[in-house]
Coordinates of C-alpha atoms in Angstrom, one line a residue:
X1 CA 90.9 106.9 104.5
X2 CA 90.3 110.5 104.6
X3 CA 91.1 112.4 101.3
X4 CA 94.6 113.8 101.5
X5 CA 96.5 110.7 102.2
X6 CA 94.7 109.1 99.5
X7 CA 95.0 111.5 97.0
X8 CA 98.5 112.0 97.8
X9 CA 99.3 108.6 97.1
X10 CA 97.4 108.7 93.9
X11 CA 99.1 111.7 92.4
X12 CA 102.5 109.8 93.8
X13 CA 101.3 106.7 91.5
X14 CA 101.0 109.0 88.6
X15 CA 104.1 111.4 89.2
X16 CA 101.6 114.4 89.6
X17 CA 102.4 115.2 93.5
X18 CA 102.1 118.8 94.5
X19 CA 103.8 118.8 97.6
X20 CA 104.8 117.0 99.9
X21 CA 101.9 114.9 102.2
X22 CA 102.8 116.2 106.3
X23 CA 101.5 114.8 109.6
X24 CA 100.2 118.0 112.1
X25 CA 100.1 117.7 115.7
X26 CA 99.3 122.0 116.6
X27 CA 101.8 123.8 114.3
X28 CA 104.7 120.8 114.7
X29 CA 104.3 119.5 111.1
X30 CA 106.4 116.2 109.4
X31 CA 106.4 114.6 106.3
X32 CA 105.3 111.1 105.4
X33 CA 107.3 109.6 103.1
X34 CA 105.2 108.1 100.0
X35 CA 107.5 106.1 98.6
X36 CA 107.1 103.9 101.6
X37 CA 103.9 102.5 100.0
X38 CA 105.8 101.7 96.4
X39 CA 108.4 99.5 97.3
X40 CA 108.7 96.6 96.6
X41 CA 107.6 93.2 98.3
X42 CA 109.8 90.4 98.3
X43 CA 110.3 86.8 100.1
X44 CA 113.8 88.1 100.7
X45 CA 113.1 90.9 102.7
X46 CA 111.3 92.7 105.0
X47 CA 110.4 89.6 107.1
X48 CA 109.2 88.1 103.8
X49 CA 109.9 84.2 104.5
X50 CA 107.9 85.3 107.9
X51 CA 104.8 86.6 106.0
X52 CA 105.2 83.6 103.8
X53 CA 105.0 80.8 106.8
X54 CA 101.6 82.2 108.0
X55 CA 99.4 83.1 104.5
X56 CA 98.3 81.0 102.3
X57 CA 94.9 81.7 99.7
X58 CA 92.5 82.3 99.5
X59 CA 93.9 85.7 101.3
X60 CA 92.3 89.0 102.0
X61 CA 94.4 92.4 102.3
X62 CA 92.7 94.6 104.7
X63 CA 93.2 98.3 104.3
X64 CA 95.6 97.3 101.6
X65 CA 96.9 100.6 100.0
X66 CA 98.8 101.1 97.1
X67 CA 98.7 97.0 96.5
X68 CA 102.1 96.3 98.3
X69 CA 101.6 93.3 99.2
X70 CA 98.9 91.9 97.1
X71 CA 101.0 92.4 93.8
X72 CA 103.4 89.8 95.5
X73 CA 101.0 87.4 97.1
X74 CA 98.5 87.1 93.9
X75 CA 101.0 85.5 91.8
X76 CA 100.6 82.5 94.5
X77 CA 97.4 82.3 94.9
X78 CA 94.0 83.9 95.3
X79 CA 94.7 87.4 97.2
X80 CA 91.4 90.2 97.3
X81 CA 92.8 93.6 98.4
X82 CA 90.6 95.8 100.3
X83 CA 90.5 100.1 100.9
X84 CA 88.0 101.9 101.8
X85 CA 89.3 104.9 99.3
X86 CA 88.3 104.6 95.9
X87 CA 91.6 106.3 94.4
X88 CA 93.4 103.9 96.5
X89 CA 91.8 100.8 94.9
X90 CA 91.9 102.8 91.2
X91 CA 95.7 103.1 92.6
X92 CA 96.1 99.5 92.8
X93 CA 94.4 97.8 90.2
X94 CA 96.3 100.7 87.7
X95 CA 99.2 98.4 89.8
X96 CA 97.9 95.6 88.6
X97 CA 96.2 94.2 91.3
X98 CA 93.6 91.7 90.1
X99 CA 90.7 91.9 92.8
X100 CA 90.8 95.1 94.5
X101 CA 87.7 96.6 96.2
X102 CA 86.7 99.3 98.1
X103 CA 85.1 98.2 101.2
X104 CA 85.3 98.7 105.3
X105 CA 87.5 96.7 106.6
X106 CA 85.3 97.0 109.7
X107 CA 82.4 96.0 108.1
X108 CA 83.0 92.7 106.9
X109 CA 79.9 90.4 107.4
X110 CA 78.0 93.0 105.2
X111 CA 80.8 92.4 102.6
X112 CA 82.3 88.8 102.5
X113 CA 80.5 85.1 102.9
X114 CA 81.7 82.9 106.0
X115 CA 84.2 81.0 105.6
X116 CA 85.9 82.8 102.4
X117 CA 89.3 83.2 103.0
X118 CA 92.6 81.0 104.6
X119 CA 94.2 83.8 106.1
X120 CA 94.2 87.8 106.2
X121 CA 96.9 90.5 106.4
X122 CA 96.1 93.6 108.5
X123 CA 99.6 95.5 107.9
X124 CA 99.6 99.0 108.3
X125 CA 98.6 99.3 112.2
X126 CA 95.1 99.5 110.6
X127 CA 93.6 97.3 113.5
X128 CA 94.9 100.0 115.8
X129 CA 91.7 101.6 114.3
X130 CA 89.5 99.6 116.3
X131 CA 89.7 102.1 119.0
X132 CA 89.8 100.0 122.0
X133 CA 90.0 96.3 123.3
X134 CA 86.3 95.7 122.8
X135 CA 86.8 97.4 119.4
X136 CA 89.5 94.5 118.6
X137 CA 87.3 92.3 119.8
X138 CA 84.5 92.4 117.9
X139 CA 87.2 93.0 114.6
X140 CA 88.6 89.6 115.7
X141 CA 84.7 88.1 115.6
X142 CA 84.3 89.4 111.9
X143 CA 87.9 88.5 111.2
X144 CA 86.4 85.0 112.3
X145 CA 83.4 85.1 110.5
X146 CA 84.7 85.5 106.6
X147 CA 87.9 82.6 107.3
X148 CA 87.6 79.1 107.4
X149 CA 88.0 76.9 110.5
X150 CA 92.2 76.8 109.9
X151 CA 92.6 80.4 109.2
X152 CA 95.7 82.5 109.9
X153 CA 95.9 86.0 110.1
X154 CA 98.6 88.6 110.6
X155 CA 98.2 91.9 111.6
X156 CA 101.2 94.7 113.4
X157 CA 101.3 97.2 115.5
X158 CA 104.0 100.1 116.8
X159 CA 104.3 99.2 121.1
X160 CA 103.0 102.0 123.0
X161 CA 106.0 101.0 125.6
X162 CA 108.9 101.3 123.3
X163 CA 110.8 104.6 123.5
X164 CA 111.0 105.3 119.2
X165 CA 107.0 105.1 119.6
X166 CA 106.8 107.9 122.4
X167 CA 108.7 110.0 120.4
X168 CA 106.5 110.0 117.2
X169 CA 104.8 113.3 116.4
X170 CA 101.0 111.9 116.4
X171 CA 102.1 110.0 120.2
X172 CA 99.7 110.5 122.9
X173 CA 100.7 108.7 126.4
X174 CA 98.2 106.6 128.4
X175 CA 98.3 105.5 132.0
X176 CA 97.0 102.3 131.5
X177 CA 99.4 99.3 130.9
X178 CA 100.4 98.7 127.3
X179 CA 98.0 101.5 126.2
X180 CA 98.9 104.7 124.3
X181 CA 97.4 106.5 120.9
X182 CA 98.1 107.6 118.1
X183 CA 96.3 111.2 116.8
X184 CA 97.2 110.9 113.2
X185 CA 96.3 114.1 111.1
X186 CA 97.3 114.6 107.1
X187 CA 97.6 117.6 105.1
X188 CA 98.2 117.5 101.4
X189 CA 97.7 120.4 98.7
X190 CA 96.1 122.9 100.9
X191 CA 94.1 120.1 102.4
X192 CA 93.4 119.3 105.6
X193 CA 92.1 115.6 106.8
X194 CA 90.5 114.4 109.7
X195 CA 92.4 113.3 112.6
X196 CA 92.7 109.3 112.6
X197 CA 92.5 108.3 116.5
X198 CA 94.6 104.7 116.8
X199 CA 94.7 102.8 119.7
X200 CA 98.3 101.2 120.6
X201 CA 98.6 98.3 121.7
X202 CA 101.5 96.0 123.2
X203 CA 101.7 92.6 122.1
X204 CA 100.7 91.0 125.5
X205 CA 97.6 93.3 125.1
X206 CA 96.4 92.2 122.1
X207 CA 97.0 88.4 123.5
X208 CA 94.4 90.1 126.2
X209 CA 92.0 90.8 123.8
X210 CA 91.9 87.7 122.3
X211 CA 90.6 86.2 125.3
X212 CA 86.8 85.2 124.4
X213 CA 87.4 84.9 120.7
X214 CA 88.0 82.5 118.2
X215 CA 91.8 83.9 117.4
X216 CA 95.1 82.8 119.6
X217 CA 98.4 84.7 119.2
X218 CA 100.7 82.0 118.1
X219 CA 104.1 84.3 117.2
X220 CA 105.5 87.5 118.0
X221 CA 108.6 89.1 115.2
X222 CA 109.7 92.4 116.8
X223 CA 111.1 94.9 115.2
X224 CA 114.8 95.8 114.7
X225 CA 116.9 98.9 113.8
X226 CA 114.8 102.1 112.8
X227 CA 111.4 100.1 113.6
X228 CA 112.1 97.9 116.4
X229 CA 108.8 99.9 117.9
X230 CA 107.2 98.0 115.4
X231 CA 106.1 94.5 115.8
X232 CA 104.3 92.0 114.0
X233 CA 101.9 89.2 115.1
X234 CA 100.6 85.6 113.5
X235 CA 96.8 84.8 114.6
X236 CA 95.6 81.0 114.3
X237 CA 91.7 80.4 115.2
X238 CA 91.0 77.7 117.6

C-alpha cells in the first residue's frame, strides 16, 4: 500500500492522526473514513454466519489491514494475516494479531508452501488489484497453489453495473460488459500517494475468469442498503 493510507491508519491506531486521510480525483477531494478499518468483527453481523460457513484454518488474510478480521478468526483456529505495509502489520500485531507478515499478496509461491492453507479471505476489493481478467487469473493459479485440494476462498468486489458504484469519486466507466475501474488516489499529512488502478468486476465476470482454473464460484451475497454495490463471493477448487 502506498504510504499515506498506511500511515494514516497507523497514527489512527495510536490516536496521533493529523488530518483527515482524502481520496483526489483532479481537485474533487473526499474523505475515507478510518474507523471503517477498527470495527469490530462479529458472527452476528456483517454477514458474519456467511464468512463463517466458507472458512475454516488453516486461513490466510490477504491484504489484511488493521487485523479486522484476523483478531476474530484466530481465536478459532490457525489465521496468518498478510500486508504488504510494514506499519500495517506493526498495526496489527500491536492489535494482537498473532501471525501477521508483510508480504505481496501477488506474490505468493515465493512466499507460502503448497498446500498451506484451507481457505483465504481477499476482503477489501484487493483482487480488483489484479488489473484485468488474465490478472485474476493467474491470482486464482497462486490462490491454488498455497491451499489444499478442498480449499475455499472468499474474496468481494463493488459491481461496476450498479448505480452507488458509478457515482464513487475514484469511478471510471468502461464499455466493456461488467467492466469499469477504480483510480484510487490518497492524500494524508501533506502527502500525496500513488494512484491505485482497480479493475471492477461483476460477479458473472469473475465466474468468467474462473474458466481454466482450479477455483468455481459456488455463492453470491449482494449487498444491501448503503453497500448493495458491494458483493461478496465463496470460491471452492475443483
Amino acid at each position: 500500500m502506498s504510504m499515506p493510507f498506511a500511515q494514516a491508519v497507523r497514527d489512527f491506531h495510536l490516536d496521533q492522526q493529523r488530518g483527515p486521510l482524502v481520496s483526489h480525483r483532479g481537485e474533487e477531494m473526499e474523505e475515507h473514513p478510518l474507523e471503517l478499518y477498527f470495527s469490530e468483527f462479529a458472527a452476528e453481523g456483517d454477514d458474519g454466519a456467511w464468512f463463517e460457513s466458507w472458512l475454516d484454518g488453516p486461513l490466510l488474510d490477504l491484504g489484511a489491514g488493521a487485523g479486522r478480521h484476523t483478531l476474530y478468526f484466530q481465536q478459532q483456529f490457525e489465521t496468518v494475516a498478510v500486508d504488504q505495509s510494514e506499519l500495517l502489520v506493526e498495526t496489527m500485531r500491536d492489535r494482537g494479531v498473532e501471525d501477521a507478515r508483510v508480504a505481496d499478496m501477488f506474490s505468493l509461491r515465493e512466499t507460502f508452501e503448497r498446500d498451506r492453507f484451507r481457505s483465504v479471505l481477499v476482503f477489501g476489493t484487493q483482487m480488483s488489484l489484479a488489473r484485468s481478467i488474465h490478472g485474476v487469473r493467474q491470482f486464482l493459479s497462486d490462490l491454488a497453489f498455497v491451499t489444499a485440494p478442498d480449499a475455499t476462498a472468499v474474496v468481494d468486489g463493488f459491481d461496476p453495473e450498479h448505480e452507488q458504484t458509478t457515482e464513487m469519486i475514484d469511478y471510471y466507466a468502461d464499455p466493456a460488459r461488467g467492466l469499469a475501474y477504480r483510480v484510487l488516489q490518497f492524500e494524508y499529512d501533506g502527502t500525496l500517494g500513488e494512484p491505485w488502478l482497480y479493475r471492477l468486476f461483476t460477479p458473472d465476470r469473475i465466474r468468467d475468469a474462473t474458466v481454466g482454473t482450479d477455483w468455481d464460484v459456488v455463492d453470491v451475497n449482494p449487498g444491501t442498503g448503503d453497500w448493495a454495490h458491494h458483493y461478496k463471493l465463496a470460491l471452492r477448487k475443483r
